[in-house]
């Protein structure tokens, strides 16, 4: 398993206090990415699955308030075999498991057999626009979202809102989501920030990406009107 970062975090990467692993490699090239240093699979260090499992089990006392372990990225599902090996082992030991994903993996259904809490991005309702800004369309993302709804799975959908890129037409997002059974789904809006700007080695291409409080409120109000549950972490 290749890892470029790790540390404890409370409440933002799943419930409670969590040990968060940032796995190397990503199939998207989001121009606003907060972790561009982890995009390449060569980033970070190679660690055996058994060593990762041992570290997680030895950290059990730190998983208070319903915490556990979270795998994020980069894009954690690119290392699907290793991810499944570790998730299966720690889940069998009673550790709460979580992944954060962009939702593009064809193997997501397989991985979710060992996941207690899913956080999945939905960056744009328009596949062509998503392709323009990330290099990947949303066909598989939509397929995974719809399958999770059909199976009644828990899912926490995060929508980053960036001015000039996707912070418009909240009815398009809500109209799509409301077609499905979202009783076990919550939605969260993430206002644009520049936390990763200094990590970029090349040109940082987002210009004037910040959104207003009015735009954020419009999204929240629209989702509420469509009967979609919005949360803030």
Tab-separated table of C-alpha atoms in Angstrom:
chain	number	residue	atom	x	y	z
A	1	UNK	CA	0.000	0.000	0.000
A	2	UNK	CA	1.484	3.343	-1.049
A	3	UNK	CA	0.814	6.194	1.402
A	4	UNK	CA	1.788	9.867	1.126
A	5	UNK	CA	0.317	11.112	4.398
A	6	UNK	CA	-1.421	10.074	7.605
A	7	UNK	CA	-2.647	11.554	10.870
A	8	UNK	CA	-5.562	11.829	13.274
A	9	UNK	CA	-8.558	14.034	12.584
A	10	UNK	CA	-11.845	14.515	14.399
A	11	UNK	CA	-15.217	14.638	12.677
A	12	UNK	CA	-14.189	15.712	9.172
A	13	UNK	CA	-13.193	12.370	7.656
A	14	UNK	CA	-16.031	10.307	9.043
A	15	UNK	CA	-17.530	9.988	12.539
A	16	UNK	CA	-15.473	10.584	15.673
A	17	UNK	CA	-11.694	10.600	16.021
A	18	UNK	CA	-10.066	8.845	13.099
A	19	UNK	CA	-6.707	7.692	11.850
A	20	UNK	CA	-6.653	8.987	8.272
A	21	UNK	CA	-4.439	7.503	5.569
A	22	UNK	CA	-3.841	9.415	2.342
A	23	UNK	CA	-3.197	6.845	-0.370
A	24	UNK	CA	-1.053	7.809	-3.339
A	25	UNK	CA	-2.357	8.246	-6.861
A	26	UNK	CA	-5.448	9.795	-8.398
A	27	UNK	CA	-7.220	9.328	-11.725
A	28	UNK	CA	-8.640	12.866	-11.609
A	29	UNK	CA	-6.758	16.111	-12.109
A	30	UNK	CA	-9.071	18.574	-10.339
A	31	UNK	CA	-7.644	22.046	-10.855
A	32	UNK	CA	-8.644	22.975	-7.261
A	33	UNK	CA	-7.124	19.872	-5.635
A	34	UNK	CA	-5.968	20.314	-2.031
A	35	UNK	CA	-3.490	17.424	-2.280
A	36	UNK	CA	-1.726	17.737	-5.654
A	37	UNK	CA	1.354	16.259	-3.997
A	38	UNK	CA	-0.473	12.917	-3.861
A	39	UNK	CA	-1.734	12.740	-7.443
A	40	UNK	CA	1.065	10.510	-8.710
A	41	UNK	CA	1.232	6.876	-7.645
A	42	UNK	CA	4.954	7.363	-7.012
A	43	UNK	CA	4.242	9.816	-4.179
A	44	UNK	CA	4.892	8.747	-0.619
A	45	UNK	CA	6.180	5.448	0.724
A	46	UNK	CA	5.396	1.784	0.214
A	47	UNK	CA	4.087	0.129	3.385
A	48	UNK	CA	3.006	-3.500	3.694
A	49	UNK	CA	-0.674	-4.163	4.304
A	50	UNK	CA	0.215	-6.112	7.423
A	51	UNK	CA	2.109	-3.149	8.869
A	52	UNK	CA	-0.842	-0.859	8.163
A	53	UNK	CA	-3.200	-3.331	9.845
A	54	UNK	CA	-0.946	-3.551	12.901
A	55	UNK	CA	-0.770	0.237	13.174
A	56	UNK	CA	-4.550	0.574	12.986
A	57	UNK	CA	-5.164	-2.116	15.600
A	58	UNK	CA	-2.574	-0.579	17.929
A	59	UNK	CA	-4.396	2.783	17.621
A	60	UNK	CA	-7.719	1.380	18.794
A	61	UNK	CA	-7.734	3.436	22.022
A	62	UNK	CA	-7.664	6.637	19.959
A	63	UNK	CA	-10.915	5.860	18.123
A	64	UNK	CA	-13.193	7.650	20.567
A	65	UNK	CA	-16.643	9.130	19.816
A	66	UNK	CA	-17.373	6.395	17.298
A	67	UNK	CA	-14.110	6.870	15.419
A	68	UNK	CA	-11.987	4.468	13.440
A	69	UNK	CA	-9.873	4.444	10.298
A	70	UNK	CA	-10.415	6.396	7.067
A	71	UNK	CA	-8.721	5.891	3.712
A	72	UNK	CA	-8.667	8.895	1.415
A	73	UNK	CA	-6.273	10.211	-1.199
A	74	UNK	CA	-5.365	10.931	-3.792
A	75	UNK	CA	-7.966	8.344	-4.726
A	76	UNK	CA	-7.909	5.383	-2.348
A	77	UNK	CA	-9.814	3.030	-4.659
A	78	UNK	CA	-6.939	2.977	-7.173
A	79	UNK	CA	-5.254	0.620	-4.700
A	80	UNK	CA	-8.326	-1.586	-4.492
A	81	UNK	CA	-6.645	-4.922	-3.726
A	82	UNK	CA	-4.570	-3.525	-0.886
A	83	UNK	CA	-7.498	-1.462	0.374
A	84	UNK	CA	-9.773	-4.499	0.551
A	85	UNK	CA	-7.100	-6.528	2.359
A	86	UNK	CA	-6.702	-3.899	5.076
A	87	UNK	CA	-10.383	-2.954	5.367
A	88	UNK	CA	-11.465	-6.585	5.699
A	89	UNK	CA	-8.922	-7.318	8.431
A	90	UNK	CA	-9.612	-4.271	10.587
A	91	UNK	CA	-13.385	-4.495	10.156
A	92	UNK	CA	-13.272	-8.116	11.341
A	93	UNK	CA	-11.425	-6.796	14.412
A	94	UNK	CA	-14.291	-4.425	15.190
A	95	UNK	CA	-12.693	-1.211	13.866
A	96	UNK	CA	-15.076	1.279	12.220
A	97	UNK	CA	-14.037	1.771	8.580
A	98	UNK	CA	-14.520	4.687	6.204
A	99	UNK	CA	-13.373	5.658	2.727
A	100	UNK	CA	-13.423	9.006	0.931
A	101	UNK	CA	-13.635	8.563	-2.834
A	102	UNK	CA	-14.359	10.426	-6.047
A	103	UNK	CA	-16.767	7.626	-6.937
A	104	UNK	CA	-15.142	6.616	-10.224
A	105	UNK	CA	-14.090	3.071	-9.312
A	106	UNK	CA	-15.731	0.173	-11.130
A	107	UNK	CA	-14.851	-1.875	-8.025
A	108	UNK	CA	-16.592	0.384	-5.521
A	109	UNK	CA	-19.385	-2.111	-4.874
A	110	UNK	CA	-16.788	-4.756	-3.984
A	111	UNK	CA	-14.879	-2.394	-1.694
A	112	UNK	CA	-18.024	-1.240	0.110
A	113	UNK	CA	-18.571	-4.752	1.507
A	114	UNK	CA	-15.915	-3.778	4.076
A	115	UNK	CA	-16.834	-0.119	4.601
A	116	UNK	CA	-18.998	1.204	7.447
A	117	UNK	CA	-19.119	4.812	6.283
A	118	UNK	CA	-18.864	6.086	2.716
A	119	UNK	CA	-17.970	9.663	1.789
A	120	UNK	CA	-18.236	10.219	-1.964
A	121	UNK	CA	-17.692	13.355	-4.014
A	122	UNK	CA	-20.146	14.548	-6.634
A	123	UNK	CA	-18.297	17.401	-8.298
A	124	UNK	CA	-20.605	18.210	-11.208
A	125	UNK	CA	-23.979	17.179	-12.646
A	126	UNK	CA	-22.692	17.848	-16.186
A	127	UNK	CA	-20.322	15.100	-17.354
A	128	UNK	CA	-18.684	17.215	-20.052
A	129	UNK	CA	-17.981	20.065	-17.625
A	130	UNK	CA	-16.575	17.590	-15.105
A	131	UNK	CA	-14.330	16.162	-17.821
A	132	UNK	CA	-13.124	19.676	-18.649
A	133	UNK	CA	-11.993	20.471	-15.107
A	134	UNK	CA	-10.926	17.033	-13.824
A	135	UNK	CA	-10.167	14.887	-16.864
A	136	UNK	CA	-12.923	12.384	-15.980
A	137	UNK	CA	-16.652	12.318	-16.708
A	138	UNK	CA	-19.394	11.373	-14.228
A	139	UNK	CA	-20.889	8.237	-15.800
A	140	UNK	CA	-19.392	5.787	-13.297
A	141	UNK	CA	-19.973	8.201	-10.420
A	142	UNK	CA	-23.666	8.341	-11.249
A	143	UNK	CA	-23.821	4.573	-11.651
A	144	UNK	CA	-22.268	4.051	-8.217
A	145	UNK	CA	-24.521	6.649	-6.596
A	146	UNK	CA	-27.639	5.092	-8.093
A	147	UNK	CA	-26.585	1.578	-7.102
A	148	UNK	CA	-25.992	2.695	-3.525
A	149	UNK	CA	-29.465	4.250	-3.443
A	150	UNK	CA	-31.058	1.129	-4.881
A	151	UNK	CA	-29.335	-1.014	-2.243
A	152	UNK	CA	-30.266	1.377	0.568
A	153	UNK	CA	-26.629	1.931	1.471
A	154	UNK	CA	-25.445	4.764	3.669
A	155	UNK	CA	-23.638	7.453	1.698
A	156	UNK	CA	-22.370	10.938	2.497
A	157	UNK	CA	-22.218	12.952	-0.720
A	158	UNK	CA	-19.897	15.957	-0.738
A	159	UNK	CA	-20.273	18.691	-3.335
A	160	UNK	CA	-17.408	21.198	-3.558
A	161	UNK	CA	-18.712	24.552	-4.751
A	162	UNK	CA	-16.307	26.594	-6.869
A	163	UNK	CA	-17.253	29.865	-8.528
A	164	UNK	CA	-17.010	29.675	-12.305
A	165	UNK	CA	-16.833	25.882	-12.305
A	166	UNK	CA	-19.848	24.257	-10.662
A	167	UNK	CA	-21.510	26.698	-8.220
A	168	UNK	CA	-24.631	27.261	-10.294
A	169	UNK	CA	-27.988	25.636	-11.079
A	170	UNK	CA	-28.633	23.945	-7.718
A	171	UNK	CA	-31.894	22.630	-9.191
A	172	UNK	CA	-29.871	20.507	-11.615
A	173	UNK	CA	-28.093	18.765	-8.723
A	174	UNK	CA	-31.187	18.420	-6.559
A	175	UNK	CA	-33.360	17.345	-9.463
A	176	UNK	CA	-30.989	14.499	-10.276
A	177	UNK	CA	-30.544	13.296	-6.700
A	178	UNK	CA	-34.256	13.455	-5.914
A	179	UNK	CA	-35.027	10.850	-8.586
A	180	UNK	CA	-33.658	8.174	-6.259
A	181	UNK	CA	-34.298	6.798	-2.787
A	182	UNK	CA	-31.973	8.921	-0.636
A	183	UNK	CA	-33.330	7.966	2.783
A	184	UNK	CA	-29.823	6.787	3.783
A	185	UNK	CA	-27.995	9.598	1.999
A	186	UNK	CA	-26.847	12.970	3.335
A	187	UNK	CA	-25.393	15.841	1.335
A	188	UNK	CA	-22.715	18.347	2.299
A	189	UNK	CA	-21.534	21.459	0.480
A	190	UNK	CA	-17.872	22.416	0.684
A	191	UNK	CA	-17.176	26.065	-0.078
A	192	UNK	CA	-14.072	26.639	-2.163
A	193	UNK	CA	-10.795	27.256	-0.344
A	194	UNK	CA	-7.149	27.590	-1.365
A	195	UNK	CA	-5.568	25.283	1.235
A	196	UNK	CA	-3.698	23.361	-1.449
A	197	UNK	CA	-2.631	26.307	-3.603
A	198	UNK	CA	0.928	26.486	-2.270
A	199	UNK	CA	1.467	22.776	-2.990
A	200	UNK	CA	1.030	23.194	-6.732
A	201	UNK	CA	4.294	23.116	-8.659
A	202	UNK	CA	2.755	24.427	-11.859
A	203	UNK	CA	0.146	27.100	-12.494
A	204	UNK	CA	-2.794	27.165	-10.115
A	205	UNK	CA	-5.632	27.574	-12.594
A	206	UNK	CA	-8.592	28.471	-10.382
A	207	UNK	CA	-9.256	32.203	-10.514
A	208	UNK	CA	-11.793	33.856	-8.199
A	209	UNK	CA	-13.141	30.513	-7.016
A	210	UNK	CA	-14.682	31.718	-3.751
A	211	UNK	CA	-18.465	31.612	-3.421
A	212	UNK	CA	-20.748	33.952	-1.489
A	213	UNK	CA	-22.847	33.020	1.511
A	214	UNK	CA	-25.882	33.717	-0.658
A	215	UNK	CA	-24.884	31.027	-3.161
A	216	UNK	CA	-24.284	28.522	-0.383
A	217	UNK	CA	-27.677	29.325	1.132
A	218	UNK	CA	-29.330	28.932	-2.265
A	219	UNK	CA	-27.927	25.411	-2.596
A	220	UNK	CA	-28.971	24.451	0.924
A	221	UNK	CA	-32.461	25.885	0.496
A	222	UNK	CA	-32.912	24.153	-2.857
A	223	UNK	CA	-31.911	20.764	-1.476
A	224	UNK	CA	-34.229	21.282	1.469
A	225	UNK	CA	-37.065	22.094	-0.919
A	226	UNK	CA	-36.407	18.832	-2.802
A	227	UNK	CA	-36.469	16.854	0.457
A	228	UNK	CA	-32.714	16.118	0.490
A	229	UNK	CA	-30.959	16.062	3.858
A	230	UNK	CA	-28.039	18.527	4.165
A	231	UNK	CA	-25.370	18.195	6.865
A	232	UNK	CA	-22.334	20.212	7.927
A	233	UNK	CA	-19.170	18.672	9.397
